[in-house]
């Protein structure tokens, strides 16, 4: 990734717009209904996405000032704020989301070019350059737009974003012993990914369109058919995100 992540900033902006539009289509009673994520209502998902925006502002502050500013004070604080947000009235939660998105957009636009290379640390303890922050946001908003379980599927996610998501999953699952040996292949043959530990094992090839491969790789509802070699059932992948 270049020092200034222009393309990823655009993906994050488009994903944010898609998530906000999905939330706008929700009726007030719809906030209390179940999301795709086990144990979370749609309000939990909205609260999480709002708090994630503020957490990423913390990382940008760290990059800009050099003062360590973690995403969250603790895992308990993160969970508590999501629960508190999920209990707020729908109108208030919508406003919180828009305000948090606006704060993040302003910080992303204002970050000096030289600060994109600054090292920050994710909530999972990985040290990454600040240029990864737009990707972290793009990933959150696009996937959680699907998780709202309203009317957005991976068919609505741009193909370049789908491919980037599978890139991320493949990097996370490469050589992992708890991941089945897989080769994901886009139906046009332009993209292939290896997952799991393929040493001495012939990987199962799963082909399909990019939205379906991205949905499968990220553990979300698959919008179209996937074709494992030999007609085998689709292997179960470890949880991701």
JSON list of C-alpha atoms in Angstrom, two decimals:
[
{"chain": "A", "resi": 1, "resn": "UNK", "atom": "CA", "xyz": [0.00, 0.00, 0.00]},
{"chain": "A", "resi": 2, "resn": "UNK", "atom": "CA", "xyz": [1.28, 3.48, -0.89]},
{"chain": "A", "resi": 3, "resn": "UNK", "atom": "CA", "xyz": [1.89, 6.05, 1.82]},
{"chain": "A", "resi": 4, "resn": "UNK", "atom": "CA", "xyz": [-1.45, 7.73, 1.11]},
{"chain": "A", "resi": 5, "resn": "UNK", "atom": "CA", "xyz": [-4.16, 5.05, 0.84]},
{"chain": "A", "resi": 6, "resn": "UNK", "atom": "CA", "xyz": [-6.40, 6.90, -1.62]},
{"chain": "A", "resi": 7, "resn": "UNK", "atom": "CA", "xyz": [-8.09, 3.82, -3.08]},
{"chain": "A", "resi": 8, "resn": "UNK", "atom": "CA", "xyz": [-8.86, 2.37, 0.33]},
{"chain": "A", "resi": 9, "resn": "UNK", "atom": "CA", "xyz": [-10.22, 5.69, 1.55]},
{"chain": "A", "resi": 10, "resn": "UNK", "atom": "CA", "xyz": [-12.67, 5.55, -1.34]},
{"chain": "A", "resi": 11, "resn": "UNK", "atom": "CA", "xyz": [-13.70, 1.99, -0.42]},
{"chain": "A", "resi": 12, "resn": "UNK", "atom": "CA", "xyz": [-14.26, 3.05, 3.17]},
{"chain": "A", "resi": 13, "resn": "UNK", "atom": "CA", "xyz": [-16.36, 6.05, 2.09]},
{"chain": "A", "resi": 14, "resn": "UNK", "atom": "CA", "xyz": [-18.53, 3.91, -0.19]},
{"chain": "A", "resi": 15, "resn": "UNK", "atom": "CA", "xyz": [-18.96, 1.27, 2.50]},
{"chain": "A", "resi": 16, "resn": "UNK", "atom": "CA", "xyz": [-19.89, 3.90, 5.07]},
{"chain": "A", "resi": 17, "resn": "UNK", "atom": "CA", "xyz": [-22.53, 5.29, 2.72]},
{"chain": "A", "resi": 18, "resn": "UNK", "atom": "CA", "xyz": [-23.91, 1.79, 2.14]},
{"chain": "A", "resi": 19, "resn": "UNK", "atom": "CA", "xyz": [-24.08, 1.07, 5.87]},
{"chain": "A", "resi": 20, "resn": "UNK", "atom": "CA", "xyz": [-25.74, 4.40, 6.66]},
{"chain": "A", "resi": 21, "resn": "UNK", "atom": "CA", "xyz": [-28.28, 3.84, 3.87]},
{"chain": "A", "resi": 22, "resn": "UNK", "atom": "CA", "xyz": [-29.12, 0.40, 5.27]},
{"chain": "A", "resi": 23, "resn": "UNK", "atom": "CA", "xyz": [-29.62, 1.87, 8.74]},
{"chain": "A", "resi": 24, "resn": "UNK", "atom": "CA", "xyz": [-31.79, 4.62, 7.26]},
{"chain": "A", "resi": 25, "resn": "UNK", "atom": "CA", "xyz": [-34.07, 1.96, 5.77]},
{"chain": "A", "resi": 26, "resn": "UNK", "atom": "CA", "xyz": [-34.59, 0.36, 9.18]},
{"chain": "A", "resi": 27, "resn": "UNK", "atom": "CA", "xyz": [-37.84, 1.11, 10.96]},
{"chain": "A", "resi": 28, "resn": "UNK", "atom": "CA", "xyz": [-37.53, 1.95, 14.64]},
{"chain": "A", "resi": 29, "resn": "UNK", "atom": "CA", "xyz": [-38.93, -1.46, 15.71]},
{"chain": "A", "resi": 30, "resn": "UNK", "atom": "CA", "xyz": [-36.52, -3.09, 13.27]},
{"chain": "A", "resi": 31, "resn": "UNK", "atom": "CA", "xyz": [-33.56, -2.09, 15.44]},
{"chain": "A", "resi": 32, "resn": "UNK", "atom": "CA", "xyz": [-34.54, -4.65, 18.06]},
{"chain": "A", "resi": 33, "resn": "UNK", "atom": "CA", "xyz": [-34.74, -7.56, 15.63]},
{"chain": "A", "resi": 34, "resn": "UNK", "atom": "CA", "xyz": [-31.94, -10.10, 15.34]},
{"chain": "A", "resi": 35, "resn": "UNK", "atom": "CA", "xyz": [-28.94, -9.40, 13.14]},
{"chain": "A", "resi": 36, "resn": "UNK", "atom": "CA", "xyz": [-26.99, -12.11, 11.38]},
{"chain": "A", "resi": 37, "resn": "UNK", "atom": "CA", "xyz": [-24.50, -12.10, 14.27]},
{"chain": "A", "resi": 38, "resn": "UNK", "atom": "CA", "xyz": [-25.45, -14.54, 17.06]},
{"chain": "A", "resi": 39, "resn": "UNK", "atom": "CA", "xyz": [-26.69, -12.78, 20.20]},
{"chain": "A", "resi": 40, "resn": "UNK", "atom": "CA", "xyz": [-26.68, -9.33, 18.62]},
{"chain": "A", "resi": 41, "resn": "UNK", "atom": "CA", "xyz": [-29.67, -7.27, 17.55]},
{"chain": "A", "resi": 42, "resn": "UNK", "atom": "CA", "xyz": [-29.37, -4.85, 14.66]},
{"chain": "A", "resi": 43, "resn": "UNK", "atom": "CA", "xyz": [-28.97, -2.13, 17.28]},
{"chain": "A", "resi": 44, "resn": "UNK", "atom": "CA", "xyz": [-25.88, -3.94, 18.60]},
{"chain": "A", "resi": 45, "resn": "UNK", "atom": "CA", "xyz": [-24.38, -3.90, 15.10]},
{"chain": "A", "resi": 46, "resn": "UNK", "atom": "CA", "xyz": [-25.08, -0.19, 14.66]},
{"chain": "A", "resi": 47, "resn": "UNK", "atom": "CA", "xyz": [-23.64, 0.61, 18.09]},
{"chain": "A", "resi": 48, "resn": "UNK", "atom": "CA", "xyz": [-20.55, -1.45, 17.32]},
{"chain": "A", "resi": 49, "resn": "UNK", "atom": "CA", "xyz": [-19.96, 0.30, 14.00]},
{"chain": "A", "resi": 50, "resn": "UNK", "atom": "CA", "xyz": [-20.32, 3.71, 15.66]},
{"chain": "A", "resi": 51, "resn": "UNK", "atom": "CA", "xyz": [-17.89, 2.83, 18.43]},
{"chain": "A", "resi": 52, "resn": "UNK", "atom": "CA", "xyz": [-15.46, 1.34, 15.90]},
{"chain": "A", "resi": 53, "resn": "UNK", "atom": "CA", "xyz": [-15.36, 4.72, 14.14]},
{"chain": "A", "resi": 54, "resn": "UNK", "atom": "CA", "xyz": [-14.33, 6.40, 17.38]},
{"chain": "A", "resi": 55, "resn": "UNK", "atom": "CA", "xyz": [-11.77, 3.65, 18.04]},
{"chain": "A", "resi": 56, "resn": "UNK", "atom": "CA", "xyz": [-10.18, 4.29, 14.65]},
{"chain": "A", "resi": 57, "resn": "UNK", "atom": "CA", "xyz": [-10.11, 8.02, 15.39]},
{"chain": "A", "resi": 58, "resn": "UNK", "atom": "CA", "xyz": [-7.97, 7.05, 18.38]},
{"chain": "A", "resi": 59, "resn": "UNK", "atom": "CA", "xyz": [-5.50, 5.31, 16.07]},
{"chain": "A", "resi": 60, "resn": "UNK", "atom": "CA", "xyz": [-5.36, 8.33, 13.77]},
{"chain": "A", "resi": 61, "resn": "UNK", "atom": "CA", "xyz": [-4.72, 10.54, 16.81]},
{"chain": "A", "resi": 62, "resn": "UNK", "atom": "CA", "xyz": [-1.87, 8.20, 17.75]},
{"chain": "A", "resi": 63, "resn": "UNK", "atom": "CA", "xyz": [-0.44, 8.46, 14.23]},
{"chain": "A", "resi": 64, "resn": "UNK", "atom": "CA", "xyz": [-0.74, 12.24, 14.18]},
{"chain": "A", "resi": 65, "resn": "UNK", "atom": "CA", "xyz": [0.61, 12.99, 17.68]},
{"chain": "A", "resi": 66, "resn": "UNK", "atom": "CA", "xyz": [2.89, 10.04, 18.39]},
{"chain": "A", "resi": 67, "resn": "UNK", "atom": "CA", "xyz": [1.12, 9.59, 21.73]},
{"chain": "A", "resi": 68, "resn": "UNK", "atom": "CA", "xyz": [-0.08, 6.01, 22.25]},
{"chain": "A", "resi": 69, "resn": "UNK", "atom": "CA", "xyz": [-3.87, 6.07, 22.01]},
{"chain": "A", "resi": 70, "resn": "UNK", "atom": "CA", "xyz": [-5.37, 2.57, 22.00]},
{"chain": "A", "resi": 71, "resn": "UNK", "atom": "CA", "xyz": [-8.56, 1.78, 20.10]},
{"chain": "A", "resi": 72, "resn": "UNK", "atom": "CA", "xyz": [-10.31, 0.78, 23.33]},
{"chain": "A", "resi": 73, "resn": "UNK", "atom": "CA", "xyz": [-9.35, 1.19, 26.97]},
{"chain": "A", "resi": 74, "resn": "UNK", "atom": "CA", "xyz": [-10.23, -2.48, 27.46]},
{"chain": "A", "resi": 75, "resn": "UNK", "atom": "CA", "xyz": [-12.31, -5.28, 26.01]},
{"chain": "A", "resi": 76, "resn": "UNK", "atom": "CA", "xyz": [-14.78, -4.81, 28.84]},
{"chain": "A", "resi": 77, "resn": "UNK", "atom": "CA", "xyz": [-15.19, -1.13, 27.98]},
{"chain": "A", "resi": 78, "resn": "UNK", "atom": "CA", "xyz": [-15.80, -2.00, 24.34]},
{"chain": "A", "resi": 79, "resn": "UNK", "atom": "CA", "xyz": [-18.48, -4.57, 25.22]},
{"chain": "A", "resi": 80, "resn": "UNK", "atom": "CA", "xyz": [-20.13, -2.25, 27.73]},
{"chain": "A", "resi": 81, "resn": "UNK", "atom": "CA", "xyz": [-20.36, 0.66, 25.28]},
{"chain": "A", "resi": 82, "resn": "UNK", "atom": "CA", "xyz": [-21.91, -1.58, 22.62]},
{"chain": "A", "resi": 83, "resn": "UNK", "atom": "CA", "xyz": [-24.52, -2.84, 25.09]},
{"chain": "A", "resi": 84, "resn": "UNK", "atom": "CA", "xyz": [-25.30, 0.68, 26.24]},
{"chain": "A", "resi": 85, "resn": "UNK", "atom": "CA", "xyz": [-25.61, 1.89, 22.66]},
{"chain": "A", "resi": 86, "resn": "UNK", "atom": "CA", "xyz": [-27.88, -0.99, 21.69]},
{"chain": "A", "resi": 87, "resn": "UNK", "atom": "CA", "xyz": [-30.36, 0.05, 24.39]},
{"chain": "A", "resi": 88, "resn": "UNK", "atom": "CA", "xyz": [-30.68, 3.64, 23.17]},
{"chain": "A", "resi": 89, "resn": "UNK", "atom": "CA", "xyz": [-33.75, 4.81, 21.20]},
{"chain": "A", "resi": 90, "resn": "UNK", "atom": "CA", "xyz": [-33.43, 4.21, 17.45]},
{"chain": "A", "resi": 91, "resn": "UNK", "atom": "CA", "xyz": [-33.39, 7.92, 16.60]},
{"chain": "A", "resi": 92, "resn": "UNK", "atom": "CA", "xyz": [-30.57, 8.54, 19.08]},
{"chain": "A", "resi": 93, "resn": "UNK", "atom": "CA", "xyz": [-28.56, 5.58, 17.81]},
{"chain": "A", "resi": 94, "resn": "UNK", "atom": "CA", "xyz": [-28.91, 6.75, 14.20]},
{"chain": "A", "resi": 95, "resn": "UNK", "atom": "CA", "xyz": [-27.61, 10.18, 15.21]},
{"chain": "A", "resi": 96, "resn": "UNK", "atom": "CA", "xyz": [-24.69, 8.63, 17.11]},
{"chain": "A", "resi": 97, "resn": "UNK", "atom": "CA", "xyz": [-23.68, 6.62, 14.05]},
{"chain": "A", "resi": 98, "resn": "UNK", "atom": "CA", "xyz": [-23.74, 9.65, 11.76]},
{"chain": "A", "resi": 99, "resn": "UNK", "atom": "CA", "xyz": [-21.79, 11.76, 14.25]},
{"chain": "A", "resi": 100, "resn": "UNK", "atom": "CA", "xyz": [-19.13, 9.06, 14.72]},
{"chain": "A", "resi": 101, "resn": "UNK", "atom": "CA", "xyz": [-18.83, 8.55, 10.96]},
{"chain": "A", "resi": 102, "resn": "UNK", "atom": "CA", "xyz": [-18.40, 12.30, 10.52]},
{"chain": "A", "resi": 103, "resn": "UNK", "atom": "CA", "xyz": [-15.64, 12.45, 13.14]},
{"chain": "A", "resi": 104, "resn": "UNK", "atom": "CA", "xyz": [-13.76, 9.63, 11.45]},
{"chain": "A", "resi": 105, "resn": "UNK", "atom": "CA", "xyz": [-14.16, 11.13, 7.97]},
{"chain": "A", "resi": 106, "resn": "UNK", "atom": "CA", "xyz": [-12.76, 14.44, 9.20]},
{"chain": "A", "resi": 107, "resn": "UNK", "atom": "CA", "xyz": [-9.75, 12.77, 10.81]},
{"chain": "A", "resi": 108, "resn": "UNK", "atom": "CA", "xyz": [-9.05, 10.65, 7.73]},
{"chain": "A", "resi": 109, "resn": "UNK", "atom": "CA", "xyz": [-9.17, 13.73, 5.48]},
{"chain": "A", "resi": 110, "resn": "UNK", "atom": "CA", "xyz": [-6.97, 15.80, 7.80]},
{"chain": "A", "resi": 111, "resn": "UNK", "atom": "CA", "xyz": [-4.19, 13.28, 8.53]},
{"chain": "A", "resi": 112, "resn": "UNK", "atom": "CA", "xyz": [-0.89, 14.65, 7.14]},
{"chain": "A", "resi": 113, "resn": "UNK", "atom": "CA", "xyz": [0.64, 12.47, 4.43]},
{"chain": "A", "resi": 114, "resn": "UNK", "atom": "CA", "xyz": [3.76, 11.75, 6.50]},
{"chain": "A", "resi": 115, "resn": "UNK", "atom": "CA", "xyz": [1.63, 10.28, 9.31]},
{"chain": "A", "resi": 116, "resn": "UNK", "atom": "CA", "xyz": [0.20, 7.39, 7.25]},
{"chain": "A", "resi": 117, "resn": "UNK", "atom": "CA", "xyz": [3.43, 5.46, 7.80]},
{"chain": "A", "resi": 118, "resn": "UNK", "atom": "CA", "xyz": [3.27, 5.80, 11.61]},
{"chain": "A", "resi": 119, "resn": "UNK", "atom": "CA", "xyz": [2.96, 2.52, 13.50]},
{"chain": "A", "resi": 120, "resn": "UNK", "atom": "CA", "xyz": [-0.19, 1.95, 15.54]},
{"chain": "A", "resi": 121, "resn": "UNK", "atom": "CA", "xyz": [-1.63, -1.13, 17.25]},
{"chain": "A", "resi": 122, "resn": "UNK", "atom": "CA", "xyz": [-4.97, -2.80, 16.58]},
{"chain": "A", "resi": 123, "resn": "UNK", "atom": "CA", "xyz": [-7.34, -4.03, 19.29]},
{"chain": "A", "resi": 124, "resn": "UNK", "atom": "CA", "xyz": [-5.94, -7.53, 18.68]},
{"chain": "A", "resi": 125, "resn": "UNK", "atom": "CA", "xyz": [-2.40, -6.36, 19.34]},
{"chain": "A", "resi": 126, "resn": "UNK", "atom": "CA", "xyz": [-1.07, -6.26, 15.77]},
{"chain": "A", "resi": 127, "resn": "UNK", "atom": "CA", "xyz": [1.30, -3.43, 14.91]},
{"chain": "A", "resi": 128, "resn": "UNK", "atom": "CA", "xyz": [0.34, -1.91, 11.56]},
{"chain": "A", "resi": 129, "resn": "UNK", "atom": "CA", "xyz": [0.96, 1.36, 9.71]},
{"chain": "A", "resi": 130, "resn": "UNK", "atom": "CA", "xyz": [-1.80, 3.95, 10.01]},
{"chain": "A", "resi": 131, "resn": "UNK", "atom": "CA", "xyz": [-2.39, 3.47, 6.29]},
{"chain": "A", "resi": 132, "resn": "UNK", "atom": "CA", "xyz": [-4.25, 0.28, 7.28]},
{"chain": "A", "resi": 133, "resn": "UNK", "atom": "CA", "xyz": [-6.94, 2.27, 9.13]},
{"chain": "A", "resi": 134, "resn": "UNK", "atom": "CA", "xyz": [-9.06, 2.96, 6.00]},
{"chain": "A", "resi": 135, "resn": "UNK", "atom": "CA", "xyz": [-9.00, -0.75, 5.20]},
{"chain": "A", "resi": 136, "resn": "UNK", "atom": "CA", "xyz": [-10.04, -1.59, 8.76]},
{"chain": "A", "resi": 137, "resn": "UNK", "atom": "CA", "xyz": [-13.03, 0.72, 8.35]},
{"chain": "A", "resi": 138, "resn": "UNK", "atom": "CA", "xyz": [-13.94, -0.48, 4.85]},
{"chain": "A", "resi": 139, "resn": "UNK", "atom": "CA", "xyz": [-13.97, -4.05, 6.10]},
{"chain": "A", "resi": 140, "resn": "UNK", "atom": "CA", "xyz": [-16.18, -3.19, 9.08]},
{"chain": "A", "resi": 141, "resn": "UNK", "atom": "CA", "xyz": [-18.83, -1.20, 7.25]},
{"chain": "A", "resi": 142, "resn": "UNK", "atom": "CA", "xyz": [-19.24, -3.46, 4.23]},
{"chain": "A", "resi": 143, "resn": "UNK", "atom": "CA", "xyz": [-19.43, -6.70, 6.23]},
{"chain": "A", "resi": 144, "resn": "UNK", "atom": "CA", "xyz": [-21.68, -5.28, 8.92]},
{"chain": "A", "resi": 145, "resn": "UNK", "atom": "CA", "xyz": [-24.05, -3.85, 6.31]},
{"chain": "A", "resi": 146, "resn": "UNK", "atom": "CA", "xyz": [-24.65, -7.51, 5.41]},
{"chain": "A", "resi": 147, "resn": "UNK", "atom": "CA", "xyz": [-24.83, -8.48, 9.10]},
{"chain": "A", "resi": 148, "resn": "UNK", "atom": "CA", "xyz": [-27.77, -6.12, 9.63]},
{"chain": "A", "resi": 149, "resn": "UNK", "atom": "CA", "xyz": [-29.78, -8.78, 7.76]},
{"chain": "A", "resi": 150, "resn": "UNK", "atom": "CA", "xyz": [-32.07, -6.27, 6.06]},
{"chain": "A", "resi": 151, "resn": "UNK", "atom": "CA", "xyz": [-31.66, -6.26, 2.29]},
{"chain": "A", "resi": 152, "resn": "UNK", "atom": "CA", "xyz": [-27.91, -5.97, 1.71]},
{"chain": "A", "resi": 153, "resn": "UNK", "atom": "CA", "xyz": [-25.95, -9.03, 0.58]},
{"chain": "A", "resi": 154, "resn": "UNK", "atom": "CA", "xyz": [-22.47, -9.58, -0.78]},
{"chain": "A", "resi": 155, "resn": "UNK", "atom": "CA", "xyz": [-23.95, -9.07, -4.25]},
{"chain": "A", "resi": 156, "resn": "UNK", "atom": "CA", "xyz": [-24.11, -5.39, -3.25]},
{"chain": "A", "resi": 157, "resn": "UNK", "atom": "CA", "xyz": [-20.43, -5.27, -2.27]},
{"chain": "A", "resi": 158, "resn": "UNK", "atom": "CA", "xyz": [-18.11, -4.03, -5.08]},
{"chain": "A", "resi": 159, "resn": "UNK", "atom": "CA", "xyz": [-16.06, -6.81, -6.64]},
{"chain": "A", "resi": 160, "resn": "UNK", "atom": "CA", "xyz": [-12.73, -5.15, -5.82]},
{"chain": "A", "resi": 161, "resn": "UNK", "atom": "CA", "xyz": [-13.80, -5.02, -2.18]},
{"chain": "A", "resi": 162, "resn": "UNK", "atom": "CA", "xyz": [-14.86, -8.68, -2.30]},
{"chain": "A", "resi": 163, "resn": "UNK", "atom": "CA", "xyz": [-11.43, -9.63, -3.66]},
{"chain": "A", "resi": 164, "resn": "UNK", "atom": "CA", "xyz": [-9.70, -7.54, -0.96]},
{"chain": "A", "resi": 165, "resn": "UNK", "atom": "CA", "xyz": [-11.74, -9.29, 1.73]},
{"chain": "A", "resi": 166, "resn": "UNK", "atom": "CA", "xyz": [-10.70, -12.72, 0.49]},
{"chain": "A", "resi": 167, "resn": "UNK", "atom": "CA", "xyz": [-7.10, -11.47, 0.36]},
{"chain": "A", "resi": 168, "resn": "UNK", "atom": "CA", "xyz": [-7.41, -10.60, 4.05]},
{"chain": "A", "resi": 169, "resn": "UNK", "atom": "CA", "xyz": [-8.99, -13.92, 5.00]},
{"chain": "A", "resi": 170, "resn": "UNK", "atom": "CA", "xyz": [-6.42, -15.89, 3.02]},
{"chain": "A", "resi": 171, "resn": "UNK", "atom": "CA", "xyz": [-3.57, -14.04, 4.74]},
{"chain": "A", "resi": 172, "resn": "UNK", "atom": "CA", "xyz": [-5.14, -14.78, 8.15]},
{"chain": "A", "resi": 173, "resn": "UNK", "atom": "CA", "xyz": [-5.78, -18.46, 7.42]},
{"chain": "A", "resi": 174, "resn": "UNK", "atom": "CA", "xyz": [-2.63, -19.33, 5.46]},
{"chain": "A", "resi": 175, "resn": "UNK", "atom": "CA", "xyz": [-0.92, -22.39, 6.96]},
{"chain": "A", "resi": 176, "resn": "UNK", "atom": "CA", "xyz": [-3.34, -22.47, 9.91]},
{"chain": "A", "resi": 177, "resn": "UNK", "atom": "CA", "xyz": [-3.80, -26.09, 11.06]},
{"chain": "A", "resi": 178, "resn": "UNK", "atom": "CA", "xyz": [-7.42, -25.47, 12.10]},
{"chain": "A", "resi": 179, "resn": "UNK", "atom": "CA", "xyz": [-8.35, -24.32, 8.59]},
{"chain": "A", "resi": 180, "resn": "UNK", "atom": "CA", "xyz": [-9.09, -26.93, 5.91]},
{"chain": "A", "resi": 181, "resn": "UNK", "atom": "CA", "xyz": [-6.77, -26.92, 2.92]},
{"chain": "A", "resi": 182, "resn": "UNK", "atom": "CA", "xyz": [-8.61, -24.90, 0.29]},
{"chain": "A", "resi": 183, "resn": "UNK", "atom": "CA", "xyz": [-7.99, -23.17, -2.99]},
{"chain": "A", "resi": 184, "resn": "UNK", "atom": "CA", "xyz": [-10.62, -20.53, -3.70]},
{"chain": "A", "resi": 185, "resn": "UNK", "atom": "CA", "xyz": [-10.93, -19.63, -7.37]},
{"chain": "A", "resi": 186, "resn": "UNK", "atom": "CA", "xyz": [-13.07, -16.94, -8.99]},
{"chain": "A", "resi": 187, "resn": "UNK", "atom": "CA", "xyz": [-15.23, -18.20, -11.83]},
{"chain": "A", "resi": 188, "resn": "UNK", "atom": "CA", "xyz": [-13.33, -16.11, -14.38]},
{"chain": "A", "resi": 189, "resn": "UNK", "atom": "CA", "xyz": [-10.01, -17.58, -13.21]},
{"chain": "A", "resi": 190, "resn": "UNK", "atom": "CA", "xyz": [-8.57, -14.14, -12.50]},
{"chain": "A", "resi": 191, "resn": "UNK", "atom": "CA", "xyz": [-8.22, -14.71, -8.74]},
{"chain": "A", "resi": 192, "resn": "UNK", "atom": "CA", "xyz": [-7.03, -17.67, -6.68]},
{"chain": "A", "resi": 193, "resn": "UNK", "atom": "CA", "xyz": [-6.29, -17.96, -2.98]},
{"chain": "A", "resi": 194, "resn": "UNK", "atom": "CA", "xyz": [-4.77, -20.70, -0.81]},
{"chain": "A", "resi": 195, "resn": "UNK", "atom": "CA", "xyz": [-6.13, -21.21, 2.70]},
{"chain": "A", "resi": 196, "resn": "UNK", "atom": "CA", "xyz": [-5.04, -23.60, 5.41]},
{"chain": "A", "resi": 197, "resn": "UNK", "atom": "CA", "xyz": [-2.06, -25.91, 5.61]},
{"chain": "A", "resi": 198, "resn": "UNK", "atom": "CA", "xyz": [-1.62, -27.50, 2.18]},
{"chain": "A", "resi": 199, "resn": "UNK", "atom": "CA", "xyz": [1.64, -29.32, 2.95]},
{"chain": "A", "resi": 200, "resn": "UNK", "atom": "CA", "xyz": [1.27, -32.84, 1.58]},
{"chain": "A", "resi": 201, "resn": "UNK", "atom": "CA", "xyz": [-2.45, -32.33, 1.00]},
{"chain": "A", "resi": 202, "resn": "UNK", "atom": "CA", "xyz": [-4.34, -31.70, -2.22]},
{"chain": "A", "resi": 203, "resn": "UNK", "atom": "CA", "xyz": [-6.51, -28.68, -1.43]},
{"chain": "A", "resi": 204, "resn": "UNK", "atom": "CA", "xyz": [-10.22, -28.73, -2.14]},
{"chain": "A", "resi": 205, "resn": "UNK", "atom": "CA", "xyz": [-10.91, -26.25, -4.94]},
{"chain": "A", "resi": 206, "resn": "UNK", "atom": "CA", "xyz": [-13.98, -24.07, -4.42]},
{"chain": "A", "resi": 207, "resn": "UNK", "atom": "CA", "xyz": [-15.01, -21.91, -7.36]},
{"chain": "A", "resi": 208, "resn": "UNK", "atom": "CA", "xyz": [-17.70, -19.27, -7.70]},
{"chain": "A", "resi": 209, "resn": "UNK", "atom": "CA", "xyz": [-18.27, -15.58, -8.25]},
{"chain": "A", "resi": 210, "resn": "UNK", "atom": "CA", "xyz": [-16.42, -13.04, -6.12]},
{"chain": "A", "resi": 211, "resn": "UNK", "atom": "CA", "xyz": [-19.38, -12.04, -3.91]},
{"chain": "A", "resi": 212, "resn": "UNK", "atom": "CA", "xyz": [-20.09, -15.67, -3.04]},
{"chain": "A", "resi": 213, "resn": "UNK", "atom": "CA", "xyz": [-16.42, -16.45, -2.36]},
{"chain": "A", "resi": 214, "resn": "UNK", "atom": "CA", "xyz": [-16.11, -13.38, -0.13]},
{"chain": "A", "resi": 215, "resn": "UNK", "atom": "CA", "xyz": [-19.28, -14.30, 1.77]},
{"chain": "A", "resi": 216, "resn": "UNK", "atom": "CA", "xyz": [-18.07, -17.86, 2.27]},
{"chain": "A", "resi": 217, "resn": "UNK", "atom": "CA", "xyz": [-14.58, -16.80, 3.34]},
{"chain": "A", "resi": 218, "resn": "UNK", "atom": "CA", "xyz": [-15.93, -14.33, 5.90]},
{"chain": "A", "resi": 219, "resn": "UNK", "atom": "CA", "xyz": [-18.58, -16.72, 7.23]},
{"chain": "A", "resi": 220, "resn": "UNK", "atom": "CA", "xyz": [-21.59, -14.79, 5.95]},
{"chain": "A", "resi": 221, "resn": "UNK", "atom": "CA", "xyz": [-24.67, -15.88, 3.93]},
{"chain": "A", "resi": 222, "resn": "UNK", "atom": "CA", "xyz": [-23.56, -16.88, 0.43]},
{"chain": "A", "resi": 223, "resn": "UNK", "atom": "CA", "xyz": [-25.64, -15.18, -2.30]},
{"chain": "A", "resi": 224, "resn": "UNK", "atom": "CA", "xyz": [-24.79, -17.51, -5.17]},
{"chain": "A", "resi": 225, "resn": "UNK", "atom": "CA", "xyz": [-23.66, -21.08, -5.87]},
{"chain": "A", "resi": 226, "resn": "UNK", "atom": "CA", "xyz": [-20.20, -22.36, -4.99]},
{"chain": "A", "resi": 227, "resn": "UNK", "atom": "CA", "xyz": [-18.68, -25.42, -6.59]},
{"chain": "A", "resi": 228, "resn": "UNK", "atom": "CA", "xyz": [-16.29, -27.59, -4.56]},
{"chain": "A", "resi": 229, "resn": "UNK", "atom": "CA", "xyz": [-14.24, -30.12, -6.52]},
{"chain": "A", "resi": 230, "resn": "UNK", "atom": "CA", "xyz": [-15.86, -33.51, -6.83]},
{"chain": "A", "resi": 231, "resn": "UNK", "atom": "CA", "xyz": [-19.20, -32.22, -5.58]},
{"chain": "A", "resi": 232, "resn": "UNK", "atom": "CA", "xyz": [-17.99, -32.34, -1.98]},
{"chain": "A", "resi": 233, "resn": "UNK", "atom": "CA", "xyz": [-19.77, -30.32, 0.70]},
{"chain": "A", "resi": 234, "resn": "UNK", "atom": "CA", "xyz": [-18.24, -26.95, 1.52]},
{"chain": "A", "resi": 235, "resn": "UNK", "atom": "CA", "xyz": [-15.65, -27.23, 4.30]},
{"chain": "A", "resi": 236, "resn": "UNK", "atom": "CA", "xyz": [-16.31, -25.17, 7.41]},
{"chain": "A", "resi": 237, "resn": "UNK", "atom": "CA", "xyz": [-13.86, -22.31, 7.93]},
{"chain": "A", "resi": 238, "resn": "UNK", "atom": "CA", "xyz": [-12.73, -20.86, 11.27]},
{"chain": "A", "resi": 239, "resn": "UNK", "atom": "CA", "xyz": [-14.46, -17.70, 12.49]},
{"chain": "A", "resi": 240, "resn": "UNK", "atom": "CA", "xyz": [-13.12, -14.45, 11.04]},
{"chain": "A", "resi": 241, "resn": "UNK", "atom": "CA", "xyz": [-13.84, -10.88, 12.21]}
]
